[in-house]
Amino acid sequence: MDISHLLTSHSRNMEASLVRELLHYSQQPDILSLAGGLPDENVMPAYPRLELLTDSRQYGPSEGEKDLRECIVSIVAGRGIETSTDNVLVTNGSQQGLDIVSRLILDENSTILTEQPTYLAACQVFKLQGANIQDVVSDKEGMSVSALRDAIEKYHPKAVYLIPNFQNPAGQCYSLERRREIAALLDEKNILLIEDDPYRDLCYDNVDLTPISTLIKQAPWLYMGSFSKVLWPGLRTGYIVSCDAFSPYLVKVKQAVDLHTNRLSQSMITQFFKSGQYPDHVIQLQKAYKEKRDVMADALNTQLGDLVEFSLPAGGMFFWVKLPEGVSSQRVLTEALKGKVLVLPGTPFFPCNSPLDDSFLRLSFARVSPEQIHQAIAVLAKVVRQLS
């Protein structure tokens, strides 16, 4: 049956997420997956007991449960964002946050600026609205300020989308100076900042984590967070904290999209925070993931140090690995899979055509054991050496 005539032009041209397409491989027991950004079940806490939770059988408020929004206000206050529950919207993961924001501000006449490379699922959402995505060159300290200025003057964007802490996929963490410079430029040009901060608590080294939103004096801003990387991703719970002007509009879009976020999941997360367990849980996460990060760094240096380039990520879940010249990330994916190792090519992380897009791999260390990391990198090294 041909239904193409029923689809919008944007949905007809929609691309599938390569990460989700590869997920069925990662679920096979004999596959060692370095592809997805999936947390480790072994460091997830147990669910709270049902009798401790509030009654969640009835419909709830579109903006989210008041108790959870109060927890979020407290969380972001510790990051320097002073706000109230009126400016907090609970979402079905930060992915829905991106969708709601995109529906609110983007259409086929809009341009949004992103880092180069950037989070592939954000690009999916922006493209679904018909927006023009322009990526801006970035380095180890974050998005280039001079390149950002040039892009603003050339494209007159609606917004700039940034992941300043342990960026997905490149892993860099913005310097405080770069954060201040970007905030000042956005103030000068009065450009909306969409700041995505899902990996903040997965910090392994002493780096600056100041939200750029706290440095902005007059430009509009939206700050997004998620409980998926630190608690239970299956509950799909995230949030948007907004400057005052955006709050009523965000709630209206949320009402139209799905009425409200799952109340049971909100109650579970609230109970966990109120139990006082969260600080110790974060320490456990950091210890477990730091060990795996260091194991992967050692394995890459030992097995491939003479061929590939990478930087040690100060946090997050990923290594961003530059392959030798002439080696295709797509070929590496195909050949490594024959050895029962799944990797993620860098191509979908470049929203604009780039000569670099087939030159990188994103490797996740979060869900595999240290022993499995060594096994997987050994297979990867054999493939890269053969292809080079």
Short mmCIF file of C-alpha atoms in Angstrom, two decimals:
data_model
loop_
_atom_site.label_atom_id
_atom_site.label_comp_id
_atom_site.label_asym_id
_atom_site.label_seq_id
_atom_site.Cartn_x
_atom_site.Cartn_y
_atom_site.Cartn_z
CA MET A 1 0.00 0.00 0.00
CA ASP A 2 1.39 3.38 -1.01
CA ILE A 3 0.74 6.00 1.69
CA SER A 4 3.40 8.48 0.57
CA HIS A 5 0.73 10.96 -0.50
CA LEU A 6 -0.51 11.06 3.11
CA LEU A 7 2.86 11.91 4.63
CA THR A 8 4.30 15.37 5.12
CA SER A 9 7.44 16.17 3.17
CA HIS A 10 9.39 16.18 6.44
CA SER A 11 8.19 12.74 7.54
CA ARG A 12 8.82 11.27 4.08
CA ASN A 13 12.45 12.37 4.30
CA MET A 14 12.91 11.28 7.90
CA GLU A 15 15.97 9.10 8.53
CA ALA A 16 16.02 6.26 11.05
CA SER A 17 18.38 6.48 14.02
CA LEU A 18 21.40 4.28 13.35
CA VAL A 19 21.69 3.64 17.09
CA ARG A 20 18.13 2.29 17.26
CA GLU A 21 18.62 0.32 14.04
CA LEU A 22 21.64 -1.43 15.56
CA LEU A 23 19.92 -2.09 18.89
CA HIS A 24 18.72 -5.56 17.84
CA TYR A 25 22.38 -6.58 17.40
CA SER A 26 23.33 -5.31 20.85
CA GLN A 27 20.57 -7.42 22.42
CA GLN A 28 22.06 -10.64 21.09
CA PRO A 29 23.92 -12.42 23.90
CA ASP A 30 27.04 -13.20 21.83
CA ILE A 31 27.57 -9.58 20.68
CA LEU A 32 29.91 -7.22 22.54
CA SER A 33 28.33 -3.82 21.96
CA LEU A 34 30.28 -0.57 22.18
CA ALA A 35 27.61 1.18 20.12
CA GLY A 36 24.72 2.40 22.27
CA GLY A 37 24.76 4.90 25.11
CA LEU A 38 23.10 2.41 27.45
CA PRO A 39 23.78 2.57 31.19
CA ASP A 40 24.97 -0.51 33.08
CA GLU A 41 22.13 -2.41 34.79
CA ASN A 42 24.61 -3.62 37.41
CA VAL A 43 24.90 -0.13 38.90
CA MET A 44 21.21 0.76 38.70
CA PRO A 45 19.52 0.92 42.12
CA ALA A 46 16.53 -1.26 42.95
CA TYR A 47 13.11 0.26 42.41
CA PRO A 48 11.47 1.76 45.53
CA ARG A 49 8.83 -0.44 47.14
CA LEU A 50 5.37 0.20 45.74
CA GLU A 51 3.83 0.90 49.16
CA LEU A 52 6.19 3.86 49.59
CA LEU A 53 4.90 5.59 46.47
CA THR A 54 2.07 8.07 46.14
CA ASP A 55 -1.14 7.02 44.43
CA SER A 56 -0.58 7.53 40.69
CA ARG A 57 -3.65 5.82 39.20
CA GLN A 58 -5.41 9.01 38.11
CA TYR A 59 -4.46 11.57 35.45
CA GLY A 60 -1.92 14.13 36.63
CA PRO A 61 -0.74 17.68 35.89
CA SER A 62 0.80 18.34 32.49
CA GLU A 63 3.79 20.16 33.95
CA GLY A 64 4.68 17.18 36.18
CA GLU A 65 4.20 16.13 39.78
CA LYS A 66 4.85 18.95 42.23
CA ASP A 67 7.09 16.81 44.46
CA LEU A 68 9.36 15.86 41.56
CA ARG A 69 9.49 19.42 40.26
CA GLU A 70 10.57 20.52 43.74
CA CYS A 71 13.35 17.92 43.62
CA ILE A 72 14.42 19.25 40.22
CA VAL A 73 14.45 22.82 41.54
CA SER A 74 16.78 21.61 44.30
CA ILE A 75 18.99 19.68 41.85
CA VAL A 76 19.51 22.61 39.48
CA ALA A 77 19.98 25.04 42.39
CA GLY A 78 23.07 23.02 43.24
CA ARG A 79 24.26 23.79 39.71
CA GLY A 80 23.66 27.52 40.08
CA ILE A 81 20.25 27.77 38.40
CA GLU A 82 17.81 29.58 40.68
CA THR A 83 14.26 28.86 39.58
CA SER A 84 10.80 27.83 40.79
CA THR A 85 8.55 24.87 40.10
CA ASP A 86 6.56 27.10 37.71
CA ASN A 87 9.52 26.97 35.32
CA VAL A 88 10.03 23.19 35.45
CA LEU A 89 8.40 20.83 32.95
CA VAL A 90 8.74 17.06 33.45
CA THR A 91 9.08 15.20 30.16
CA ASN A 92 9.23 11.65 28.82
CA GLY A 93 13.01 11.70 28.72
CA SER A 94 15.10 14.57 27.46
CA GLN A 95 14.26 13.38 23.94
CA GLN A 96 10.69 14.56 24.42
CA GLY A 97 12.09 17.80 25.77
CA LEU A 98 13.85 18.32 22.45
CA ASP A 99 10.65 17.47 20.61
CA ILE A 100 8.55 19.93 22.61
CA VAL A 101 11.08 22.73 22.18
CA SER A 102 11.37 21.99 18.45
CA ARG A 103 7.59 22.07 17.96
CA LEU A 104 7.52 25.39 19.78
CA ILE A 105 10.23 27.28 17.91
CA LEU A 106 11.22 25.52 14.68
CA ASP A 107 9.69 25.24 11.22
CA GLU A 108 10.93 25.13 7.63
CA ASN A 109 11.93 28.81 7.86
CA SER A 110 14.10 28.26 10.94
CA THR A 111 17.81 27.62 11.34
CA ILE A 112 19.37 26.05 14.41
CA LEU A 113 23.10 25.88 15.10
CA THR A 114 24.74 22.80 16.61
CA GLU A 115 28.19 21.61 17.48
CA GLN A 116 30.20 19.62 14.95
CA PRO A 117 29.66 16.72 15.60
CA THR A 118 26.43 16.63 17.64
CA TYR A 119 23.80 14.34 19.16
CA LEU A 120 22.18 12.47 16.28
CA ALA A 121 18.69 12.15 17.84
CA ALA A 122 18.52 15.93 18.30
CA CYS A 123 19.13 16.31 14.57
CA GLN A 124 16.29 13.88 13.87
CA VAL A 125 13.90 16.03 15.88
CA PHE A 126 15.05 19.30 14.31
CA LYS A 127 14.76 17.87 10.80
CA LEU A 128 11.28 16.51 11.49
CA GLN A 129 10.18 20.11 12.01
CA GLY A 130 11.75 21.03 8.69
CA ALA A 131 14.45 23.18 10.27
CA ASN A 132 17.76 23.95 8.63
CA ILE A 133 20.64 22.61 10.76
CA GLN A 134 24.03 24.24 10.51
CA ASP A 135 26.91 22.78 12.46
CA VAL A 136 29.68 24.93 13.90
CA VAL A 137 33.24 23.73 14.21
CA SER A 138 34.22 22.72 17.75
CA ASP A 139 37.45 21.88 19.54
CA LYS A 140 38.48 20.33 22.87
CA GLU A 141 37.15 23.39 24.77
CA GLY A 142 33.77 23.48 23.02
CA MET A 143 32.16 25.31 20.11
CA SER A 144 34.44 27.85 18.46
CA VAL A 145 33.29 31.34 19.45
CA SER A 146 34.56 33.00 16.29
CA ALA A 147 32.89 30.35 14.12
CA LEU A 148 29.69 30.75 16.16
CA ARG A 149 29.72 34.51 15.59
CA ASP A 150 30.21 33.99 11.86
CA ALA A 151 27.36 31.44 11.74
CA ILE A 152 24.99 33.73 13.65
CA GLU A 153 25.70 36.60 11.27
CA LYS A 154 25.34 34.36 8.21
CA TYR A 155 22.31 32.23 9.11
CA HIS A 156 20.38 34.36 11.66
CA PRO A 157 19.43 31.26 13.70
CA LYS A 158 16.48 30.82 16.03
CA ALA A 159 18.63 28.94 18.56
CA VAL A 160 21.95 27.32 19.40
CA TYR A 161 21.91 23.74 20.70
CA LEU A 162 24.84 22.77 22.96
CA ILE A 163 25.94 19.84 25.13
CA PRO A 164 28.70 21.49 27.20
CA ASN A 165 29.40 18.64 29.63
CA PHE A 166 30.92 15.45 28.15
CA GLN A 167 29.46 16.15 24.77
CA ASN A 168 27.80 13.36 22.82
CA PRO A 169 29.58 12.07 20.78
CA ALA A 170 32.93 13.86 21.06
CA GLY A 171 33.19 13.77 24.85
CA GLN A 172 34.71 17.21 25.36
CA CYS A 173 33.85 19.39 28.35
CA TYR A 174 33.73 23.14 27.76
CA SER A 175 36.23 25.32 29.58
CA LEU A 176 34.83 28.02 31.87
CA GLU A 177 36.30 30.70 29.60
CA ARG A 178 34.55 29.22 26.57
CA ARG A 179 31.25 29.05 28.46
CA ARG A 180 31.54 32.72 29.40
CA GLU A 181 32.41 33.75 25.85
CA ILE A 182 29.46 31.87 24.38
CA ALA A 183 27.07 33.30 26.97
CA ALA A 184 28.29 36.81 26.22
CA LEU A 185 27.84 36.29 22.46
CA LEU A 186 24.32 34.91 22.88
CA ASP A 187 23.47 37.91 25.07
CA GLU A 188 24.89 40.27 22.47
CA LYS A 189 22.91 38.67 19.63
CA ASN A 190 19.83 37.78 21.74
CA ILE A 191 19.89 34.15 20.54
CA LEU A 192 18.07 31.33 22.36
CA LEU A 193 20.33 28.77 24.09
CA ILE A 194 19.13 25.15 24.30
CA GLU A 195 21.50 23.57 26.81
CA ASP A 196 21.38 19.76 27.07
CA ASP A 197 23.05 18.34 30.20
CA PRO A 198 22.25 14.61 30.59
CA TYR A 199 25.76 13.40 31.51
CA ARG A 200 26.68 15.93 34.19
CA ASP A 201 26.77 13.51 37.14
CA LEU A 202 28.98 11.07 35.24
CA CYS A 203 32.08 13.14 36.00
CA TYR A 204 35.43 11.44 36.63
CA ASP A 205 37.96 14.29 36.64
CA ASN A 206 38.13 17.81 38.05
CA VAL A 207 36.56 19.95 35.31
CA ASP A 208 34.26 22.96 35.22
CA LEU A 209 30.56 22.09 34.90
CA THR A 210 28.98 25.57 35.11
CA PRO A 211 25.73 25.68 33.10
CA ILE A 212 26.02 28.28 30.36
CA SER A 213 22.42 29.18 31.25
CA THR A 214 23.66 30.62 34.56
CA LEU A 215 26.08 32.92 32.72
CA ILE A 216 23.46 34.43 30.40
CA LYS A 217 22.20 37.85 31.48
CA GLN A 218 19.41 38.69 28.99
CA ALA A 219 19.12 36.16 26.16
CA PRO A 220 16.43 33.44 26.45
CA TRP A 221 17.55 29.98 27.59
CA LEU A 222 16.27 26.44 28.12
CA TYR A 223 18.15 23.95 30.29
CA MET A 224 17.45 20.23 29.82
CA GLY A 225 18.28 17.29 32.06
CA SER A 226 17.51 13.59 32.33
CA PHE A 227 17.33 10.84 34.93
CA SER A 228 18.01 8.18 32.28
CA LYS A 229 21.80 8.09 32.57
CA VAL A 230 21.88 8.04 36.38
CA LEU A 231 18.80 6.03 37.42
CA TRP A 232 16.41 4.02 35.24
CA PRO A 233 16.35 4.81 31.50
CA GLY A 234 13.32 2.56 31.00
CA LEU A 235 11.21 5.04 32.98
CA ARG A 236 11.87 7.75 30.36
CA THR A 237 11.88 10.75 32.68
CA GLY A 238 13.60 14.07 32.00
CA TYR A 239 12.92 17.76 32.42
CA ILE A 240 13.17 21.25 30.98
CA VAL A 241 13.97 24.25 33.17
CA SER A 242 13.16 27.47 31.34
CA CYS A 243 13.45 31.19 31.69
CA ASP A 244 10.12 32.70 32.75
CA ALA A 245 8.86 33.67 29.30
CA PHE A 246 8.87 30.12 27.90
CA SER A 247 7.05 28.23 30.67
CA PRO A 248 3.39 28.69 29.62
CA TYR A 249 4.14 27.81 26.02
CA LEU A 250 6.05 24.64 26.92
CA VAL A 251 3.13 23.42 29.04
CA LYS A 252 0.65 24.03 26.20
CA VAL A 253 2.73 21.92 23.79
CA LYS A 254 3.08 19.19 26.44
CA GLN A 255 -0.71 19.16 26.87
CA ALA A 256 -1.18 18.69 23.15
CA VAL A 257 1.48 16.01 22.82
CA ASP A 258 0.61 13.55 25.60
CA LEU A 259 -1.27 15.28 28.45
CA HIS A 260 1.37 14.38 31.07
CA THR A 261 4.38 12.20 31.89
CA ASN A 262 3.90 8.80 33.53
CA ARG A 263 2.99 9.47 37.17
CA LEU A 264 4.34 6.17 38.53
CA SER A 265 7.83 6.83 37.16
CA GLN A 266 7.78 10.33 38.63
CA SER A 267 6.81 8.97 42.03
CA MET A 268 9.60 6.38 41.93
CA ILE A 269 12.25 8.98 41.14
CA THR A 270 10.92 11.36 43.79
CA GLN A 271 11.00 8.62 46.41
CA PHE A 272 14.60 7.74 45.54
CA PHE A 273 15.72 11.36 45.91
CA LYS A 274 13.85 11.86 49.16
CA SER A 275 15.35 8.66 50.58
CA GLY A 276 18.77 10.36 50.65
CA GLN A 277 20.42 7.62 48.59
CA TYR A 278 21.22 9.72 45.52
CA PRO A 279 24.62 11.22 46.55
CA ASP A 280 26.10 7.81 47.39
CA HIS A 281 24.59 6.35 44.24
CA VAL A 282 26.34 8.99 42.10
CA ILE A 283 29.66 8.20 43.77
CA GLN A 284 29.15 4.52 42.94
CA LEU A 285 28.33 5.38 39.32
CA GLN A 286 31.40 7.57 38.97
CA LYS A 287 33.68 4.90 40.42
CA ALA A 288 32.30 2.13 38.20
CA TYR A 289 32.33 4.13 34.97
CA LYS A 290 35.73 5.72 35.64
CA GLU A 291 37.24 2.27 35.96
CA LYS A 292 35.76 1.26 32.61
CA ARG A 293 36.86 4.51 30.98
CA ASP A 294 40.43 3.93 32.11
CA VAL A 295 40.36 0.33 30.90
CA MET A 296 39.17 1.42 27.45
CA ALA A 297 41.82 4.15 27.27
CA ASP A 298 44.51 1.61 28.15
CA ALA A 299 43.19 -0.91 25.62
CA LEU A 300 43.04 1.70 22.84
CA ASN A 301 46.55 2.91 23.61
CA THR A 302 47.93 -0.62 23.75
CA GLN A 303 46.14 -2.03 20.72
CA LEU A 304 45.72 0.99 18.45
CA GLY A 305 47.80 3.84 19.87
CA ASP A 306 49.96 4.05 16.75
CA LEU A 307 46.97 4.27 14.39
CA VAL A 308 44.06 6.15 15.93
CA GLU A 309 43.61 9.46 17.75
CA PHE A 310 41.41 10.11 20.78
CA SER A 311 41.23 12.23 23.92
CA LEU A 312 40.47 10.93 27.40
CA PRO A 313 36.89 12.02 28.21
CA ALA A 314 36.58 13.62 31.66
CA GLY A 315 33.10 12.16 32.01
CA GLY A 316 30.15 10.70 30.16
CA MET A 317 30.04 7.36 28.37
CA PHE A 318 31.97 7.72 25.13
CA PHE A 319 35.32 7.78 23.37
CA TRP A 320 35.43 9.62 20.06
CA VAL A 321 38.06 7.85 17.98
CA LYS A 322 39.57 9.21 14.77
CA LEU A 323 40.43 6.42 12.37
CA PRO A 324 43.53 6.30 10.16
CA GLU A 325 43.26 8.15 6.87
CA GLY A 326 41.36 6.14 4.29
CA VAL A 327 39.66 3.83 6.80
CA SER A 328 35.87 4.03 6.61
CA SER A 329 33.86 3.85 9.83
CA GLN A 330 31.11 2.05 7.90
CA ARG A 331 33.56 -0.64 6.81
CA VAL A 332 34.80 -0.97 10.38
CA LEU A 333 31.21 -1.51 11.54
CA THR A 334 30.66 -4.27 8.96
CA GLU A 335 33.93 -6.08 9.57
CA ALA A 336 33.88 -5.80 13.37
CA LEU A 337 30.37 -7.26 13.45
CA LYS A 338 31.76 -10.40 11.82
CA GLY A 339 33.91 -10.69 14.93
CA LYS A 340 30.85 -10.23 17.18
CA VAL A 341 31.75 -6.65 18.14
CA LEU A 342 29.33 -3.79 17.48
CA VAL A 343 30.65 -0.24 17.06
CA LEU A 344 28.94 2.97 16.00
CA PRO A 345 30.18 4.88 12.92
CA GLY A 346 30.54 8.63 13.29
CA THR A 347 28.56 9.48 10.16
CA PRO A 348 25.13 10.23 11.72
CA PHE A 349 26.64 12.72 14.17
CA PHE A 350 27.46 15.21 11.40
CA PRO A 351 24.23 17.03 10.44
CA CYS A 352 25.85 18.70 7.43
CA ASN A 353 27.94 17.04 4.78
CA SER A 354 31.51 16.90 6.04
CA PRO A 355 34.69 15.28 4.73
CA LEU A 356 35.24 14.06 8.31
CA ASP A 357 31.94 12.24 8.77
CA ASP A 358 33.20 8.73 7.90
CA SER A 359 36.46 9.10 9.84
CA PHE A 360 35.27 8.52 13.41
CA LEU A 361 33.85 5.88 15.72
CA ARG A 362 31.89 6.51 18.89
CA LEU A 363 32.70 3.81 21.43
CA SER A 364 30.73 3.40 24.65
CA PHE A 365 32.32 1.79 27.70
CA ALA A 366 29.29 2.03 30.01
CA ARG A 367 27.52 -1.31 29.65
CA VAL A 368 30.42 -3.72 29.06
CA SER A 369 32.73 -5.16 31.69
CA PRO A 370 36.47 -4.38 31.80
CA GLU A 371 37.20 -7.87 30.45
CA GLN A 372 34.75 -7.38 27.59
CA ILE A 373 36.32 -4.01 26.77
CA HIS A 374 39.71 -5.69 26.25
CA GLN A 375 38.10 -8.40 24.09
CA ALA A 376 36.18 -5.89 21.96
CA ILE A 377 39.12 -3.54 21.41
CA ALA A 378 41.30 -6.50 20.38
CA VAL A 379 38.77 -7.35 17.66
CA LEU A 380 38.47 -3.70 16.66
CA ALA A 381 42.25 -3.35 16.45
CA LYS A 382 42.51 -6.35 14.15
CA VAL A 383 39.83 -4.88 11.84
CA VAL A 384 41.37 -1.38 11.74
CA ARG A 385 44.85 -2.77 11.01
CA GLN A 386 43.50 -4.92 8.18
CA LEU A 387 41.60 -1.98 6.64
CA SER A 388 44.54 0.41 6.95
#
